[in-house]
Amino acid sequence: MPTGNVVLVGFMGAGKSVCGRLLARRLGRCFVETDDMIVARDGRPIPVIFRQDGEDVFRRLETEAVAALRLKSSDVIATGGGLPCREGRMDALRELGTVVWLRGDLAELLARARRTGARPMLNGRTPEEIESLYRAREPFYARAHLTVDTAGLGIDQVVARLVGALRGPHAARL
Ligand code: S3P
C-alpha cells in the first residue's frame, strides 16, 4: 500500500510544477510529474500527442501514469490539470497520500498558463468554454484532503502555505 506522498492537483497555471518542485526540495523528497511520466513513456511531447492522437488517447496515458504512481512513496507528485477529473481518479489519488488542491483565481491561472508552456486544452476555446471547463473540474479538485489558496501569492508564499497545511492534522498521513 503506497503511502506518504503529497499529490498536488489543480487547474492549468496553478503552479503545481514549480511549487511542487520547491516543496519537494524543502521536504527532502523526490519530485515527479505525471506529464513527465507520460512524455517519457510515450516519447512525444504532450501537444503532439493531443494533435496526432487526440484527448482520449492522452487520458488513457494518464490512467497508466496513475497506475504507475502506486509504486511511489514519500514523493511529491504534480498531476496534470485534467488528470483528477475522471471517474475514479480522485479515489486513486487519495490512496497515494495527502492530496492538496492548489486553488486560484481563474483569470490569474489562465494568465500564468498562457505564459508558461503549451496548453492544448486552452487552444481554440472561448473564455466561456474555458470557464465552464474550470467549473466542471472544481468538484473533482474539491475532493482533495487539503486546499491551499494561491490567489495573489508568489511561489515562495504558496510553498510556505503548503508546508504549513501539511503540518496540520494531515501530518500523520505523511
Ligand atoms: C491538461 C493540463 C496539462 C497537461 C495537458 C492537459 C488539462 O497539465 O496535462 O496539457 O487537461 O488541464 P498542467 O495542468 O500542468 O498544465
PDB file of C-alpha atoms and ligand atoms in Angstrom:
ATOM      1  CA  MET A   1       0.000   0.000   0.000  1.00  0.00           C
ATOM      2  CA  PRO A   2       1.759   3.175  -1.146  1.00  0.00           C
ATOM      3  CA  THR A   3       1.509   5.994   1.361  1.00  0.00           C
ATOM      4  CA  GLY A   4       3.017   9.254   2.368  1.00  0.00           C
ATOM      5  CA  ASN A   5       3.071  11.008  -0.982  1.00  0.00           C
ATOM      6  CA  VAL A   6       1.945  14.591  -1.388  1.00  0.00           C
ATOM      7  CA  VAL A   7      -0.213  14.867  -4.507  1.00  0.00           C
ATOM      8  CA  LEU A   8      -0.847  18.322  -5.994  1.00  0.00           C
ATOM      9  CA  VAL A   9      -3.979  18.848  -8.078  1.00  0.00           C
ATOM     10  CA  GLY A  10      -5.460  21.953  -9.674  1.00  0.00           C
ATOM     11  CA  PHE A  11      -6.215  23.740 -12.921  1.00  0.00           C
ATOM     12  CA  MET A  12      -3.590  24.639 -15.514  1.00  0.00           C
ATOM     13  CA  GLY A  13      -1.445  27.514 -14.251  1.00  0.00           C
ATOM     14  CA  ALA A  14      -1.998  26.669 -10.573  1.00  0.00           C
ATOM     15  CA  GLY A  15       1.746  26.289 -10.020  1.00  0.00           C
ATOM     16  CA  LYS A  16       1.700  22.521  -9.381  1.00  0.00           C
ATOM     17  CA  SER A  17       5.060  22.002 -11.116  1.00  0.00           C
ATOM     18  CA  VAL A  18       7.010  24.965  -9.863  1.00  0.00           C
ATOM     19  CA  CYS A  19       5.656  24.873  -6.300  1.00  0.00           C
ATOM     20  CA  GLY A  20       5.821  21.064  -6.208  1.00  0.00           C
ATOM     21  CA  ARG A  21       9.479  21.065  -7.171  1.00  0.00           C
ATOM     22  CA  LEU A  22      10.286  23.616  -4.477  1.00  0.00           C
ATOM     23  CA  LEU A  23       8.157  21.828  -1.890  1.00  0.00           C
ATOM     24  CA  ALA A  24       9.974  18.566  -2.605  1.00  0.00           C
ATOM     25  CA  ARG A  25      13.313  20.297  -2.082  1.00  0.00           C
ATOM     26  CA  ARG A  26      12.119  21.802   1.207  1.00  0.00           C
ATOM     27  CA  LEU A  27      10.840  18.441   2.443  1.00  0.00           C
ATOM     28  CA  GLY A  28      13.819  16.471   1.112  1.00  0.00           C
ATOM     29  CA  ARG A  29      11.549  14.407  -1.107  1.00  0.00           C
ATOM     30  CA  CYS A  30      11.698  13.279  -4.730  1.00  0.00           C
ATOM     31  CA  PHE A  31       9.533  15.198  -7.189  1.00  0.00           C
ATOM     32  CA  VAL A  32       7.583  13.573 -10.001  1.00  0.00           C
ATOM     33  CA  GLU A  33       5.135  14.919 -12.579  1.00  0.00           C
ATOM     34  CA  THR A  34       2.529  12.792 -14.313  1.00  0.00           C
ATOM     35  CA  ASP A  35       3.002  14.784 -17.536  1.00  0.00           C
ATOM     36  CA  ASP A  36       6.733  13.938 -17.486  1.00  0.00           C
ATOM     37  CA  MET A  37       5.951  10.249 -16.878  1.00  0.00           C
ATOM     38  CA  ILE A  38       3.655  10.283 -19.920  1.00  0.00           C
ATOM     39  CA  VAL A  39       6.198  12.022 -22.144  1.00  0.00           C
ATOM     40  CA  ALA A  40       8.987   9.688 -21.008  1.00  0.00           C
ATOM     41  CA  ARG A  41       6.888   6.614 -21.749  1.00  0.00           C
ATOM     42  CA  ASP A  42       5.284   7.763 -24.996  1.00  0.00           C
ATOM     43  CA  GLY A  43       8.268   9.609 -26.421  1.00  0.00           C
ATOM     44  CA  ARG A  44       6.240  12.546 -27.763  1.00  0.00           C
ATOM     45  CA  PRO A  45       5.607  15.982 -26.236  1.00  0.00           C
ATOM     46  CA  ILE A  46       2.065  16.417 -24.890  1.00  0.00           C
ATOM     47  CA  PRO A  47       0.891  18.897 -27.567  1.00  0.00           C
ATOM     48  CA  VAL A  48       1.985  16.366 -30.217  1.00  0.00           C
ATOM     49  CA  ILE A  49       0.055  13.540 -28.508  1.00  0.00           C
ATOM     50  CA  PHE A  50      -3.061  15.764 -28.498  1.00  0.00           C
ATOM     51  CA  ARG A  51      -2.549  16.816 -32.128  1.00  0.00           C
ATOM     52  CA  GLN A  52      -1.804  13.355 -33.533  1.00  0.00           C
ATOM     53  CA  ASP A  53      -3.990  11.111 -31.372  1.00  0.00           C
ATOM     54  CA  GLY A  54      -6.486  13.358 -29.586  1.00  0.00           C
ATOM     55  CA  GLU A  55      -7.510  13.881 -25.988  1.00  0.00           C
ATOM     56  CA  ASP A  56      -8.903  10.381 -25.392  1.00  0.00           C
ATOM     57  CA  VAL A  57      -5.531   8.764 -26.063  1.00  0.00           C
ATOM     58  CA  PHE A  58      -3.851  11.262 -23.728  1.00  0.00           C
ATOM     59  CA  ARG A  59      -6.386  10.439 -20.986  1.00  0.00           C
ATOM     60  CA  ARG A  60      -5.619   6.731 -21.420  1.00  0.00           C
ATOM     61  CA  LEU A  61      -1.917   7.500 -20.952  1.00  0.00           C
ATOM     62  CA  GLU A  62      -2.876   9.344 -17.769  1.00  0.00           C
ATOM     63  CA  THR A  63      -4.617   6.199 -16.489  1.00  0.00           C
ATOM     64  CA  GLU A  64      -1.371   4.281 -16.996  1.00  0.00           C
ATOM     65  CA  ALA A  65       0.556   7.006 -15.165  1.00  0.00           C
ATOM     66  CA  VAL A  66      -1.858   6.822 -12.210  1.00  0.00           C
ATOM     67  CA  ALA A  67      -1.319   3.043 -12.053  1.00  0.00           C
ATOM     68  CA  ALA A  68       2.462   3.566 -12.088  1.00  0.00           C
ATOM     69  CA  LEU A  69       2.169   6.043  -9.208  1.00  0.00           C
ATOM     70  CA  ARG A  70       1.217   3.161  -6.941  1.00  0.00           C
ATOM     71  CA  LEU A  71       4.934   2.335  -6.789  1.00  0.00           C
ATOM     72  CA  LYS A  72       5.752   5.736  -5.285  1.00  0.00           C
ATOM     73  CA  SER A  73       6.097   6.518  -1.626  1.00  0.00           C
ATOM     74  CA  SER A  74       7.009   9.736   0.157  1.00  0.00           C
ATOM     75  CA  ASP A  75       7.265  11.657  -3.128  1.00  0.00           C
ATOM     76  CA  VAL A  76       5.792  14.994  -4.120  1.00  0.00           C
ATOM     77  CA  ILE A  77       3.641  14.346  -7.187  1.00  0.00           C
ATOM     78  CA  ALA A  78       2.328  17.069  -9.534  1.00  0.00           C
ATOM     79  CA  THR A  79      -0.614  15.947 -11.659  1.00  0.00           C
ATOM     80  CA  GLY A  80      -1.812  17.351 -14.991  1.00  0.00           C
ATOM     81  CA  GLY A  81      -4.771  19.728 -14.642  1.00  0.00           C
ATOM     82  CA  GLY A  82      -7.291  17.317 -16.156  1.00  0.00           C
ATOM     83  CA  LEU A  83      -5.979  14.125 -14.551  1.00  0.00           C
ATOM     84  CA  PRO A  84      -8.164  14.119 -11.398  1.00  0.00           C
ATOM     85  CA  CYS A  85     -11.305  14.941 -13.384  1.00  0.00           C
ATOM     86  CA  ARG A  86     -12.368  11.481 -14.489  1.00  0.00           C
ATOM     87  CA  GLU A  87     -14.392   8.820 -12.721  1.00  0.00           C
ATOM     88  CA  GLY A  88     -12.330   7.099 -10.025  1.00  0.00           C
ATOM     89  CA  ARG A  89      -9.236   9.259 -10.425  1.00  0.00           C
ATOM     90  CA  MET A  90      -9.613  11.235  -7.177  1.00  0.00           C
ATOM     91  CA  ASP A  91     -10.158   7.988  -5.274  1.00  0.00           C
ATOM     92  CA  ALA A  92      -6.945   6.605  -6.767  1.00  0.00           C
ATOM     93  CA  LEU A  93      -5.014   9.791  -5.930  1.00  0.00           C
ATOM     94  CA  ARG A  94      -6.338   9.901  -2.361  1.00  0.00           C
ATOM     95  CA  GLU A  95      -4.950   6.400  -1.814  1.00  0.00           C
ATOM     96  CA  LEU A  96      -1.459   7.641  -2.662  1.00  0.00           C
ATOM     97  CA  GLY A  97      -1.184  10.042   0.262  1.00  0.00           C
ATOM     98  CA  THR A  98      -2.288  13.594   1.014  1.00  0.00           C
ATOM     99  CA  VAL A  99      -3.971  15.306  -1.926  1.00  0.00           C
ATOM    100  CA  VAL A 100      -3.706  19.109  -1.990  1.00  0.00           C
ATOM    101  CA  TRP A 101      -5.717  21.372  -4.290  1.00  0.00           C
ATOM    102  CA  LEU A 102      -3.839  24.485  -5.352  1.00  0.00           C
ATOM    103  CA  ARG A 103      -6.866  26.706  -5.848  1.00  0.00           C
ATOM    104  CA  GLY A 104      -6.518  30.029  -7.624  1.00  0.00           C
ATOM    105  CA  ASP A 105      -8.349  32.860  -9.258  1.00  0.00           C
ATOM    106  CA  LEU A 106      -9.287  31.750 -12.797  1.00  0.00           C
ATOM    107  CA  ALA A 107      -8.025  34.919 -14.531  1.00  0.00           C
ATOM    108  CA  GLU A 108      -4.689  34.578 -12.718  1.00  0.00           C
ATOM    109  CA  LEU A 109      -4.449  30.855 -13.517  1.00  0.00           C
ATOM    110  CA  LEU A 110      -5.089  31.462 -17.202  1.00  0.00           C
ATOM    111  CA  ALA A 111      -2.593  34.321 -17.452  1.00  0.00           C
ATOM    112  CA  ARG A 112       0.055  32.038 -15.916  1.00  0.00           C
ATOM    113  CA  ALA A 113      -0.933  29.019 -18.019  1.00  0.00           C
ATOM    114  CA  ARG A 114      -0.692  31.000 -21.240  1.00  0.00           C
ATOM    115  CA  ARG A 115       2.712  32.389 -20.217  1.00  0.00           C
ATOM    116  CA  THR A 116       4.299  29.050 -19.397  1.00  0.00           C
ATOM    117  CA  GLY A 117       4.316  26.224 -21.905  1.00  0.00           C
ATOM    118  CA  ALA A 118       1.878  24.826 -24.450  1.00  0.00           C
ATOM    119  CA  ARG A 119      -1.622  24.001 -23.169  1.00  0.00           C
ATOM    120  CA  PRO A 120      -3.608  22.085 -25.815  1.00  0.00           C
ATOM    121  CA  MET A 121      -6.757  22.210 -23.649  1.00  0.00           C
ATOM    122  CA  LEU A 122      -6.825  26.010 -23.954  1.00  0.00           C
ATOM    123  CA  ASN A 123      -6.306  26.133 -27.715  1.00  0.00           C
ATOM    124  CA  GLY A 124      -9.337  27.167 -29.731  1.00  0.00           C
ATOM    125  CA  ARG A 125     -11.583  27.523 -26.663  1.00  0.00           C
ATOM    126  CA  THR A 126     -13.536  30.695 -25.956  1.00  0.00           C
ATOM    127  CA  PRO A 127     -13.245  32.303 -22.491  1.00  0.00           C
ATOM    128  CA  GLU A 128     -16.766  30.989 -21.730  1.00  0.00           C
ATOM    129  CA  GLU A 129     -15.755  27.441 -22.685  1.00  0.00           C
ATOM    130  CA  ILE A 130     -12.649  27.652 -20.513  1.00  0.00           C
ATOM    131  CA  GLU A 131     -14.680  28.923 -17.588  1.00  0.00           C
ATOM    132  CA  SER A 132     -17.155  26.059 -17.932  1.00  0.00           C
ATOM    133  CA  LEU A 133     -14.252  23.574 -18.147  1.00  0.00           C
ATOM    134  CA  TYR A 134     -12.942  25.063 -14.901  1.00  0.00           C
ATOM    135  CA  ARG A 135     -16.359  24.896 -13.208  1.00  0.00           C
ATOM    136  CA  ALA A 136     -16.801  21.280 -14.312  1.00  0.00           C
ATOM    137  CA  ARG A 137     -13.437  20.393 -12.795  1.00  0.00           C
ATOM    138  CA  GLU A 138     -13.850  22.145  -9.456  1.00  0.00           C
ATOM    139  CA  PRO A 139     -15.929  19.381  -7.790  1.00  0.00           C
ATOM    140  CA  PHE A 140     -13.152  16.888  -8.534  1.00  0.00           C
ATOM    141  CA  TYR A 141     -10.410  19.126  -7.129  1.00  0.00           C
ATOM    142  CA  ALA A 142     -12.617  19.860  -4.107  1.00  0.00           C
ATOM    143  CA  ARG A 143     -12.272  16.227  -3.045  1.00  0.00           C
ATOM    144  CA  ALA A 144      -8.638  16.892  -2.090  1.00  0.00           C
ATOM    145  CA  HIS A 145      -7.735  16.404   1.576  1.00  0.00           C
ATOM    146  CA  LEU A 146      -6.446  19.970   1.777  1.00  0.00           C
ATOM    147  CA  THR A 147      -6.931  23.197  -0.167  1.00  0.00           C
ATOM    148  CA  VAL A 148      -4.328  25.919  -0.432  1.00  0.00           C
ATOM    149  CA  ASP A 149      -5.488  29.261  -1.834  1.00  0.00           C
ATOM    150  CA  THR A 150      -2.887  30.756  -4.107  1.00  0.00           C
ATOM    151  CA  ALA A 151      -4.675  33.909  -5.319  1.00  0.00           C
ATOM    152  CA  GLY A 152      -2.314  36.871  -5.291  1.00  0.00           C
ATOM    153  CA  LEU A 153       0.557  34.849  -3.826  1.00  0.00           C
ATOM    154  CA  GLY A 154       4.084  34.292  -5.130  1.00  0.00           C
ATOM    155  CA  ILE A 155       5.758  30.891  -5.363  1.00  0.00           C
ATOM    156  CA  ASP A 156       7.559  31.120  -2.007  1.00  0.00           C
ATOM    157  CA  GLN A 157       4.364  32.137  -0.239  1.00  0.00           C
ATOM    158  CA  VAL A 158       2.454  29.236  -1.775  1.00  0.00           C
ATOM    159  CA  VAL A 159       5.171  26.792  -0.733  1.00  0.00           C
ATOM    160  CA  ALA A 160       5.140  28.202   2.792  1.00  0.00           C
ATOM    161  CA  ARG A 161       1.364  27.681   2.913  1.00  0.00           C
ATOM    162  CA  LEU A 162       1.780  24.148   1.609  1.00  0.00           C
ATOM    163  CA  VAL A 163       4.338  23.321   4.289  1.00  0.00           C
ATOM    164  CA  GLY A 164       2.014  24.810   6.925  1.00  0.00           C
ATOM    165  CA  ALA A 165      -1.034  22.919   5.648  1.00  0.00           C
ATOM    166  CA  LEU A 166       0.886  19.646   5.563  1.00  0.00           C
ATOM    167  CA  ARG A 167       1.945  20.150   9.192  1.00  0.00           C
ATOM    168  CA  GLY A 168      -1.720  20.313  10.205  1.00  0.00           C
ATOM    169  CA  PRO A 169      -3.974  17.407  11.135  1.00  0.00           C
ATOM    170  CA  HIS A 170      -2.947  15.590   7.962  1.00  0.00           C
ATOM    171  CA  ALA A 171       0.683  15.374   9.012  1.00  0.00           C
ATOM    172  CA  ALA A 172       0.046  11.912  10.407  1.00  0.00           C
ATOM    173  CA  ARG A 173      -0.529  10.674   6.881  1.00  0.00           C
ATOM    174  CA  LEU A 174       2.857  11.861   5.649  1.00  0.00           C
TER     175      LEU A 174
HETATM  176  C1  S3P B   1      -4.147  19.412 -19.109  1.00  0.00           C
HETATM  177  C2  S3P B   1      -3.197  20.032 -18.328  1.00  0.00           C
HETATM  178  C3  S3P B   1      -1.751  19.914 -18.610  1.00  0.00           C
HETATM  179  C4  S3P B   1      -1.443  18.613 -19.363  1.00  0.00           C
HETATM  180  C5  S3P B   1      -2.317  18.506 -20.567  1.00  0.00           C
HETATM  181  C6  S3P B   1      -3.803  18.518 -20.248  1.00  0.00           C
HETATM  182  C7  S3P B   1      -5.579  19.619 -18.766  1.00  0.00           C
HETATM  183  O1  S3P B   1      -1.021  19.955 -17.388  1.00  0.00           O
HETATM  184  O2  S3P B   1      -1.669  17.511 -18.526  1.00  0.00           O
HETATM  185  O3  S3P B   1      -1.984  19.589 -21.438  1.00  0.00           O
HETATM  186  O4  S3P B   1      -6.437  18.864 -19.259  1.00  0.00           O
HETATM  187  O5  S3P B   1      -5.866  20.537 -17.966  1.00  0.00           O
HETATM  188  P1  S3P B   1      -0.867  21.291 -16.497  1.00  0.00           P
HETATM  189  O6  S3P B   1      -2.004  21.338 -15.536  1.00  0.00           O
HETATM  190  O7  S3P B   1       0.441  21.132 -15.812  1.00  0.00           O
HETATM  191  O8  S3P B   1      -0.879  22.452 -17.444  1.00  0.00           O
END
